[in-house]
Amino acid sequence: MRRRPSVALERGAVPWLLAAALATTVPHAEHLPAWLSALVGSALLWRGWLWHRRRPLPARWALALLVGGCVAGIAWQFHTLLGKDPGVALLVVFMALKPLEMNSRRDAMVVILLGYFLLLTHYFYSQSIPAGLWLLSTITLLTATLIRVHGGAQPVAAIARLACLLLVQALPFMLILYLLFPRVSGPLWGLPQDAYSALSGLSEQMSPGSISSLTQSGAIAFRSQFAGEIPEKADLYWRGPVFDDYDGLTWRARPLAGGPARADPLIEARGQVDAYTSILEAHNQRWLLALDVPTRLPPDSRLAPTLELLSREPLRVRSRFSFVSALDYRANVTEAAAVLQQALTLPARFNPRTRALAAEWQSLPPREIAEAALTKFRNEAFYYTLQPPLLGPDAMDEFLFTTRRGFCEHYASAFVFLMRAAGVPARVVAGYQGGEVNPVDGYLTVRQSDAHAWAEIWLAGQGWVRVDPTAAVAPARIEQGIAAALPEGEPLPVVVRIDADWLRQLRNRWEAANNSWNQWVLGYNPQRQREVLSRLGLPDADWQRMTATLAVLCGTALLIVTLWTLPTRRAVDPVQRAWQRYCKELARRGMARAEWEGPLAFAQRVARERPDLAELTSEAAACYAELRYGCQGDARLGQLQQCLHRLPPQRRRKA
């Protein structure tokens, strides 16, 4: 069987295809190596130059060498050809180089279909509203390019209108599939080596500078919505990891030494409890960042012996949880000996001056020891800063007696070291403190810049008690936020230091819109889908019922779209209309055209029977024949319409 020859690509369609290739590849420049982005841009510019100069396309062997070099460069850059980043890089290269051999309509279809597929890869990196708007505009451009390639030269407005109409017709199917197609938990990309490489937040360990560097990010850590009134800012301590092992520089969490710890901590809530719902951004850790301390836990979670709320699996997608927390509580009034022993452990032969100071307090009751340390921070010349000097091996001695400049992790670490050296069980707690209420949607927004570290000490008869030494040095940090506590000139995200009311309102509206987008579009998970299906009358929908519902709704949508697109009446061809009007006027003059009679044959008969109309009818018939069967444009149509107006007046019959 002979292969059909390819249809040559019209010259006017090339700029549309280059624009589509550019629109689908430009957003990836942020994630690709600089050399690859430059190569992609150069390839598209080269193809545009060849089109403009009417030069021939490069030879196949040259393109083969170029493709081979790009593949080798990608393999060298990423050390593999598998995975998200190298896979996307290969697709971008193919999209940039394919136009260099594009000379047929089949090649154009490859570019368009590759563009549709390449759009999906943008969601690997960003699922924000701007990304969605960009992809919507790009898919409209791709559809318009498809129309231009197959429909020929048309006004740009007509092509854009038809592309938008096609997308509107596809909208019902998109909504039905979005609502009813089974949802899959997890990220869009799931290879272990790069699925969660971009996630950030609190770490499993803490050393000087770890939290201060995190606070320079204005990214949102989570949002919370309270069922009642939002507690005071000074009471908002969101508990994360707990560190009880210190090696002289870094704090870490480790399994308890000695016997097994109590699996379920004993929490005694005193006073009012607060119910709230939090939407946590993915951070690839198990802690759920509940308000200290939770008394009612979400499903598939547990409270660790150190009072951390842990999920069963690491939080790898944005998730929604409901909590109930008590701000006034007593925790583990009776504590295991192994826990208390670990909370007293210190590395040997470090920080002699700090140990000597703590030894002076050992004769005091534990609460007075804690108050003595806080008084030292409060009354002496200590400074709260994001840019503390580097510390040596005896970090606590240098901080307490020399530099006296630090961030929350410095004060929490020094306080816990003093407590342990004085014989008081203590540990470091990391998390977030405070938050800002968005007046647009009522959510409390907690950012990475709200990251904080504080301390806990164990007191007989009271259990674990929170002590925040930062509040003794910079009380404005706890009551007003980090921006109010730092001196002028300290580096902080612009979003935290916004002073203008209109900018703050604009930010609040934008973040509220993002919150709605996250909840109702990106956060449409299996749980949310079950809630929607329950409201639609499918409380226990299995795959069979969902498939049947999908089929019925898609069939109904197809019927509606079909009825919408069917013409209500036959469109009248202007050429045919002009010819019919001319023939109708001739019929009034006694020269009716037979249905079988073609235009040229009719003109010959008119010439025989009505010589006075012969020349005009021959002209009209020639115009109609060329318009109908030739390739003439609007000029001949105007000539045909003028023939109608040039007909002589109809002769009246004699009485």
PDB file of C-alpha atoms in Angstrom, residues 169-376:
ATOM      1  CA  GLN A 169     -17.781  23.379  24.460  1.00  0.00           C
ATOM      2  CA  ALA A 170     -15.229  21.165  26.251  1.00  0.00           C
ATOM      3  CA  LEU A 171     -15.898  22.845  29.618  1.00  0.00           C
ATOM      4  CA  PRO A 172     -18.850  20.600  30.677  1.00  0.00           C
ATOM      5  CA  PHE A 173     -16.784  17.451  30.116  1.00  0.00           C
ATOM      6  CA  MET A 174     -13.882  18.944  32.094  1.00  0.00           C
ATOM      7  CA  LEU A 175     -16.148  19.735  35.059  1.00  0.00           C
ATOM      8  CA  ILE A 176     -17.793  16.308  35.025  1.00  0.00           C
ATOM      9  CA  LEU A 177     -14.482  14.468  34.882  1.00  0.00           C
ATOM     10  CA  TYR A 178     -13.017  16.743  37.558  1.00  0.00           C
ATOM     11  CA  LEU A 179     -15.879  16.090  39.969  1.00  0.00           C
ATOM     12  CA  LEU A 180     -16.427  12.374  39.367  1.00  0.00           C
ATOM     13  CA  PHE A 181     -13.185  10.845  38.125  1.00  0.00           C
ATOM     14  CA  PRO A 182     -11.576   8.899  41.021  1.00  0.00           C
ATOM     15  CA  ARG A 183      -9.028  11.042  42.823  1.00  0.00           C
ATOM     16  CA  VAL A 184      -5.555   9.727  43.650  1.00  0.00           C
ATOM     17  CA  SER A 185      -3.765  10.840  46.790  1.00  0.00           C
ATOM     18  CA  GLY A 186      -0.209  12.013  46.311  1.00  0.00           C
ATOM     19  CA  PRO A 187       1.754  14.478  44.221  1.00  0.00           C
ATOM     20  CA  LEU A 188       1.665  14.690  40.424  1.00  0.00           C
ATOM     21  CA  TRP A 189       5.170  13.215  40.276  1.00  0.00           C
ATOM     22  CA  GLY A 190       6.170  10.268  42.416  1.00  0.00           C
ATOM     23  CA  LEU A 191       9.746   9.157  41.753  1.00  0.00           C
ATOM     24  CA  PRO A 192      11.535   8.895  45.132  1.00  0.00           C
ATOM     25  CA  GLN A 193      14.624  10.843  44.104  1.00  0.00           C
ATOM     26  CA  ASP A 194      12.849  14.072  43.137  1.00  0.00           C
ATOM     27  CA  ALA A 195       9.214  13.915  44.204  1.00  0.00           C
ATOM     28  CA  TYR A 196       9.612  16.133  47.233  1.00  0.00           C
ATOM     29  CA  SER A 197      12.927  17.886  46.682  1.00  0.00           C
ATOM     30  CA  ALA A 198      11.341  21.339  46.666  1.00  0.00           C
ATOM     31  CA  LEU A 199       9.525  21.036  50.005  1.00  0.00           C
ATOM     32  CA  SER A 200      10.807  23.215  52.840  1.00  0.00           C
ATOM     33  CA  GLY A 201      10.046  23.924  56.481  1.00  0.00           C
ATOM     34  CA  LEU A 202      11.284  22.857  59.907  1.00  0.00           C
ATOM     35  CA  SER A 203      14.026  20.257  60.002  1.00  0.00           C
ATOM     36  CA  GLU A 204      14.576  17.195  62.165  1.00  0.00           C
ATOM     37  CA  GLN A 205      17.496  18.954  63.839  1.00  0.00           C
ATOM     38  CA  MET A 206      18.330  22.450  65.024  1.00  0.00           C
ATOM     39  CA  SER A 207      21.641  24.275  65.082  1.00  0.00           C
ATOM     40  CA  PRO A 208      22.500  27.997  65.324  1.00  0.00           C
ATOM     41  CA  GLY A 209      21.119  29.702  62.230  1.00  0.00           C
ATOM     42  CA  SER A 210      18.710  26.971  61.112  1.00  0.00           C
ATOM     43  CA  ILE A 211      15.526  28.760  62.197  1.00  0.00           C
ATOM     44  CA  SER A 212      16.829  32.287  61.543  1.00  0.00           C
ATOM     45  CA  SER A 213      17.448  31.334  57.902  1.00  0.00           C
ATOM     46  CA  LEU A 214      13.957  29.857  57.679  1.00  0.00           C
ATOM     47  CA  THR A 215      12.344  33.036  58.967  1.00  0.00           C
ATOM     48  CA  GLN A 216      13.644  34.955  55.953  1.00  0.00           C
ATOM     49  CA  SER A 217      11.053  33.170  53.823  1.00  0.00           C
ATOM     50  CA  GLY A 218       7.583  34.663  53.464  1.00  0.00           C
ATOM     51  CA  ALA A 219       6.128  31.347  52.257  1.00  0.00           C
ATOM     52  CA  ILE A 220       2.974  30.166  53.992  1.00  0.00           C
ATOM     53  CA  ALA A 221       3.424  27.192  56.320  1.00  0.00           C
ATOM     54  CA  PHE A 222      -0.275  26.646  57.053  1.00  0.00           C
ATOM     55  CA  ARG A 223      -3.626  28.397  57.476  1.00  0.00           C
ATOM     56  CA  SER A 224      -6.060  27.855  60.353  1.00  0.00           C
ATOM     57  CA  GLN A 225      -9.727  28.696  60.768  1.00  0.00           C
ATOM     58  CA  PHE A 226     -11.137  28.704  64.308  1.00  0.00           C
ATOM     59  CA  ALA A 227     -14.699  27.713  65.149  1.00  0.00           C
ATOM     60  CA  GLY A 228     -14.837  30.498  67.758  1.00  0.00           C
ATOM     61  CA  GLU A 229     -12.712  33.483  68.597  1.00  0.00           C
ATOM     62  CA  ILE A 230      -9.034  33.348  67.692  1.00  0.00           C
ATOM     63  CA  PRO A 231      -6.814  33.183  70.810  1.00  0.00           C
ATOM     64  CA  GLU A 232      -4.438  35.981  71.666  1.00  0.00           C
ATOM     65  CA  LYS A 233      -1.279  36.091  69.592  1.00  0.00           C
ATOM     66  CA  ALA A 234       0.912  35.435  72.620  1.00  0.00           C
ATOM     67  CA  ASP A 235      -0.912  32.103  73.146  1.00  0.00           C
ATOM     68  CA  LEU A 236      -0.439  30.804  69.609  1.00  0.00           C
ATOM     69  CA  TYR A 237       2.344  28.230  69.916  1.00  0.00           C
ATOM     70  CA  TRP A 238       2.176  25.685  67.100  1.00  0.00           C
ATOM     71  CA  ARG A 239       4.132  22.632  68.190  1.00  0.00           C
ATOM     72  CA  GLY A 240       6.529  20.918  65.805  1.00  0.00           C
ATOM     73  CA  PRO A 241       9.600  18.727  66.474  1.00  0.00           C
ATOM     74  CA  VAL A 242      10.993  18.295  70.000  1.00  0.00           C
ATOM     75  CA  PHE A 243      14.779  18.091  70.468  1.00  0.00           C
ATOM     76  CA  ASP A 244      16.222  16.372  73.506  1.00  0.00           C
ATOM     77  CA  ASP A 245      19.699  15.292  72.356  1.00  0.00           C
ATOM     78  CA  TYR A 246      22.556  17.843  72.269  1.00  0.00           C
ATOM     79  CA  ASP A 247      26.092  17.204  71.002  1.00  0.00           C
ATOM     80  CA  GLY A 248      27.528  20.642  71.741  1.00  0.00           C
ATOM     81  CA  LEU A 249      26.386  22.246  68.483  1.00  0.00           C
ATOM     82  CA  THR A 250      23.202  20.586  67.173  1.00  0.00           C
ATOM     83  CA  TRP A 251      19.961  19.559  68.827  1.00  0.00           C
ATOM     84  CA  ARG A 252      18.300  16.360  67.586  1.00  0.00           C
ATOM     85  CA  ALA A 253      15.350  14.163  68.420  1.00  0.00           C
ATOM     86  CA  ARG A 254      16.196  10.544  69.169  1.00  0.00           C
ATOM     87  CA  PRO A 255      14.471   7.438  70.564  1.00  0.00           C
ATOM     88  CA  LEU A 256      14.322   7.328  74.327  1.00  0.00           C
ATOM     89  CA  ALA A 257      17.150   5.559  76.105  1.00  0.00           C
ATOM     90  CA  GLY A 258      16.380   2.957  78.711  1.00  0.00           C
ATOM     91  CA  GLY A 259      12.941   1.408  79.045  1.00  0.00           C
ATOM     92  CA  PRO A 260       9.967   2.023  76.794  1.00  0.00           C
ATOM     93  CA  ALA A 261       8.224   5.386  77.058  1.00  0.00           C
ATOM     94  CA  ARG A 262       4.538   5.922  77.686  1.00  0.00           C
ATOM     95  CA  ALA A 263       2.730   5.554  74.355  1.00  0.00           C
ATOM     96  CA  ASP A 264      -0.092   7.945  75.251  1.00  0.00           C
ATOM     97  CA  PRO A 265       0.825  11.119  77.121  1.00  0.00           C
ATOM     98  CA  LEU A 266      -1.514  12.147  79.900  1.00  0.00           C
ATOM     99  CA  ILE A 267      -3.049  15.538  79.078  1.00  0.00           C
ATOM    100  CA  GLU A 268      -5.201  17.358  81.597  1.00  0.00           C
ATOM    101  CA  ALA A 269      -7.048  20.235  79.915  1.00  0.00           C
ATOM    102  CA  ARG A 270      -7.872  23.147  82.190  1.00  0.00           C
ATOM    103  CA  GLY A 271     -10.303  25.774  81.042  1.00  0.00           C
ATOM    104  CA  GLN A 272     -11.653  26.365  77.550  1.00  0.00           C
ATOM    105  CA  VAL A 273     -10.600  24.346  74.507  1.00  0.00           C
ATOM    106  CA  ASP A 274     -10.398  25.662  70.932  1.00  0.00           C
ATOM    107  CA  ALA A 275     -11.645  23.845  67.833  1.00  0.00           C
ATOM    108  CA  TYR A 276     -10.069  24.768  64.514  1.00  0.00           C
ATOM    109  CA  THR A 277      -9.213  23.446  61.076  1.00  0.00           C
ATOM    110  CA  SER A 278      -5.744  23.789  59.556  1.00  0.00           C
ATOM    111  CA  ILE A 279      -4.643  23.519  55.935  1.00  0.00           C
ATOM    112  CA  LEU A 280      -1.002  22.472  56.071  1.00  0.00           C
ATOM    113  CA  GLU A 281       1.405  22.928  53.195  1.00  0.00           C
ATOM    114  CA  ALA A 282       3.469  19.871  52.337  1.00  0.00           C
ATOM    115  CA  HIS A 283       6.740  19.699  54.301  1.00  0.00           C
ATOM    116  CA  ASN A 284       7.679  15.989  53.942  1.00  0.00           C
ATOM    117  CA  GLN A 285       7.679  15.445  57.726  1.00  0.00           C
ATOM    118  CA  ARG A 286       5.188  13.725  60.014  1.00  0.00           C
ATOM    119  CA  TRP A 287       4.412  16.503  62.501  1.00  0.00           C
ATOM    120  CA  LEU A 288       1.049  18.209  62.058  1.00  0.00           C
ATOM    121  CA  LEU A 289       1.841  21.543  63.761  1.00  0.00           C
ATOM    122  CA  ALA A 290      -1.159  21.601  66.089  1.00  0.00           C
ATOM    123  CA  LEU A 291      -1.769  24.373  68.601  1.00  0.00           C
ATOM    124  CA  ASP A 292      -0.027  23.426  71.835  1.00  0.00           C
ATOM    125  CA  VAL A 293      -1.425  21.093  73.080  1.00  0.00           C
ATOM    126  CA  PRO A 294      -4.005  18.999  71.100  1.00  0.00           C
ATOM    127  CA  THR A 295      -6.653  17.064  72.996  1.00  0.00           C
ATOM    128  CA  ARG A 296      -8.627  15.666  70.036  1.00  0.00           C
ATOM    129  CA  LEU A 297      -6.630  14.259  67.158  1.00  0.00           C
ATOM    130  CA  PRO A 298      -7.466  13.854  63.463  1.00  0.00           C
ATOM    131  CA  PRO A 299      -7.682  10.324  61.994  1.00  0.00           C
ATOM    132  CA  ASP A 300      -4.450   8.420  61.323  1.00  0.00           C
ATOM    133  CA  SER A 301      -2.442  10.479  63.801  1.00  0.00           C
ATOM    134  CA  ARG A 302      -1.039  10.003  67.283  1.00  0.00           C
ATOM    135  CA  LEU A 303       0.463  12.059  70.085  1.00  0.00           C
ATOM    136  CA  ALA A 304       4.121  11.190  70.655  1.00  0.00           C
ATOM    137  CA  PRO A 305       5.616  10.910  74.174  1.00  0.00           C
ATOM    138  CA  THR A 306       7.127  14.367  73.651  1.00  0.00           C
ATOM    139  CA  LEU A 307       3.632  15.769  72.850  1.00  0.00           C
ATOM    140  CA  GLU A 308       4.302  16.076  69.107  1.00  0.00           C
ATOM    141  CA  LEU A 309       1.256  15.354  66.971  1.00  0.00           C
ATOM    142  CA  LEU A 310       2.435  12.934  64.271  1.00  0.00           C
ATOM    143  CA  SER A 311       0.658  11.638  61.189  1.00  0.00           C
ATOM    144  CA  ARG A 312       1.036   8.082  59.971  1.00  0.00           C
ATOM    145  CA  GLU A 313       2.840   9.165  56.797  1.00  0.00           C
ATOM    146  CA  PRO A 314       4.967  12.223  55.954  1.00  0.00           C
ATOM    147  CA  LEU A 315       2.932  15.180  54.787  1.00  0.00           C
ATOM    148  CA  ARG A 316       3.722  15.247  51.070  1.00  0.00           C
ATOM    149  CA  VAL A 317       0.658  17.052  49.760  1.00  0.00           C
ATOM    150  CA  ARG A 318      -1.330  19.992  51.014  1.00  0.00           C
ATOM    151  CA  SER A 319      -3.747  18.521  53.579  1.00  0.00           C
ATOM    152  CA  ARG A 320      -6.651  19.600  55.750  1.00  0.00           C
ATOM    153  CA  PHE A 321      -6.979  18.549  59.418  1.00  0.00           C
ATOM    154  CA  SER A 322      -9.396  19.302  62.242  1.00  0.00           C
ATOM    155  CA  PHE A 323      -8.090  19.724  65.797  1.00  0.00           C
ATOM    156  CA  VAL A 324      -9.205  20.579  69.315  1.00  0.00           C
ATOM    157  CA  SER A 325      -6.489  22.061  71.548  1.00  0.00           C
ATOM    158  CA  ALA A 326      -6.240  23.236  75.147  1.00  0.00           C
ATOM    159  CA  LEU A 327      -4.107  26.305  75.750  1.00  0.00           C
ATOM    160  CA  ASP A 328      -4.147  25.766  79.526  1.00  0.00           C
ATOM    161  CA  TYR A 329      -3.105  22.219  80.372  1.00  0.00           C
ATOM    162  CA  ARG A 330      -0.928  19.919  82.436  1.00  0.00           C
ATOM    163  CA  ALA A 331       1.054  17.275  80.561  1.00  0.00           C
ATOM    164  CA  ASN A 332       2.632  14.144  82.029  1.00  0.00           C
ATOM    165  CA  VAL A 333       2.582  15.148  85.663  1.00  0.00           C
ATOM    166  CA  THR A 334       3.953  11.672  86.287  1.00  0.00           C
ATOM    167  CA  GLU A 335       6.808  11.175  83.849  1.00  0.00           C
ATOM    168  CA  ALA A 336       8.895   8.118  83.016  1.00  0.00           C
ATOM    169  CA  ALA A 337      12.357   8.003  84.552  1.00  0.00           C
ATOM    170  CA  ALA A 338      13.956   7.413  81.129  1.00  0.00           C
ATOM    171  CA  VAL A 339      12.374  10.606  79.781  1.00  0.00           C
ATOM    172  CA  LEU A 340      13.584  12.699  82.712  1.00  0.00           C
ATOM    173  CA  GLN A 341      17.071  11.201  82.539  1.00  0.00           C
ATOM    174  CA  GLN A 342      17.371  12.001  78.856  1.00  0.00           C
ATOM    175  CA  ALA A 343      16.151  15.557  79.545  1.00  0.00           C
ATOM    176  CA  LEU A 344      19.197  16.038  81.835  1.00  0.00           C
ATOM    177  CA  THR A 345      21.869  14.716  79.466  1.00  0.00           C
ATOM    178  CA  LEU A 346      24.666  17.086  78.392  1.00  0.00           C
ATOM    179  CA  PRO A 347      27.912  16.514  76.461  1.00  0.00           C
ATOM    180  CA  ALA A 348      31.020  16.364  78.627  1.00  0.00           C
ATOM    181  CA  ARG A 349      33.897  18.904  78.638  1.00  0.00           C
ATOM    182  CA  PHE A 350      32.038  21.771  76.989  1.00  0.00           C
ATOM    183  CA  ASN A 351      31.005  25.236  78.231  1.00  0.00           C
ATOM    184  CA  PRO A 352      32.670  25.340  81.708  1.00  0.00           C
ATOM    185  CA  ARG A 353      31.533  28.918  82.500  1.00  0.00           C
ATOM    186  CA  THR A 354      27.901  28.051  81.763  1.00  0.00           C
ATOM    187  CA  ARG A 355      28.138  24.966  83.946  1.00  0.00           C
ATOM    188  CA  ALA A 356      29.660  27.023  86.756  1.00  0.00           C
ATOM    189  CA  LEU A 357      26.806  29.542  86.550  1.00  0.00           C
ATOM    190  CA  ALA A 358      24.230  26.753  86.656  1.00  0.00           C
ATOM    191  CA  ALA A 359      25.994  25.179  89.657  1.00  0.00           C
ATOM    192  CA  GLU A 360      25.370  28.382  91.613  1.00  0.00           C
ATOM    193  CA  TRP A 361      21.615  27.854  91.124  1.00  0.00           C
ATOM    194  CA  GLN A 362      21.408  24.156  91.996  1.00  0.00           C
ATOM    195  CA  SER A 363      20.341  24.854  95.575  1.00  0.00           C
ATOM    196  CA  LEU A 364      17.261  26.776  94.369  1.00  0.00           C
ATOM    197  CA  PRO A 365      13.874  25.208  93.596  1.00  0.00           C
ATOM    198  CA  PRO A 366      13.420  24.356  89.870  1.00  0.00           C
ATOM    199  CA  ARG A 367      10.996  27.205  89.195  1.00  0.00           C
ATOM    200  CA  GLU A 368      13.365  29.750  90.781  1.00  0.00           C
ATOM    201  CA  ILE A 369      16.229  28.357  88.690  1.00  0.00           C
ATOM    202  CA  ALA A 370      14.187  29.012  85.548  1.00  0.00           C
ATOM    203  CA  GLU A 371      13.324  32.495  86.783  1.00  0.00           C
ATOM    204  CA  ALA A 372      17.013  33.216  87.488  1.00  0.00           C
ATOM    205  CA  ALA A 373      17.924  32.361  83.883  1.00  0.00           C
ATOM    206  CA  LEU A 374      15.095  34.515  82.527  1.00  0.00           C
ATOM    207  CA  THR A 375      16.164  37.398  84.755  1.00  0.00           C
ATOM    208  CA  LYS A 376      19.675  37.162  83.322  1.00  0.00           C
TER     209      LYS A 376
END
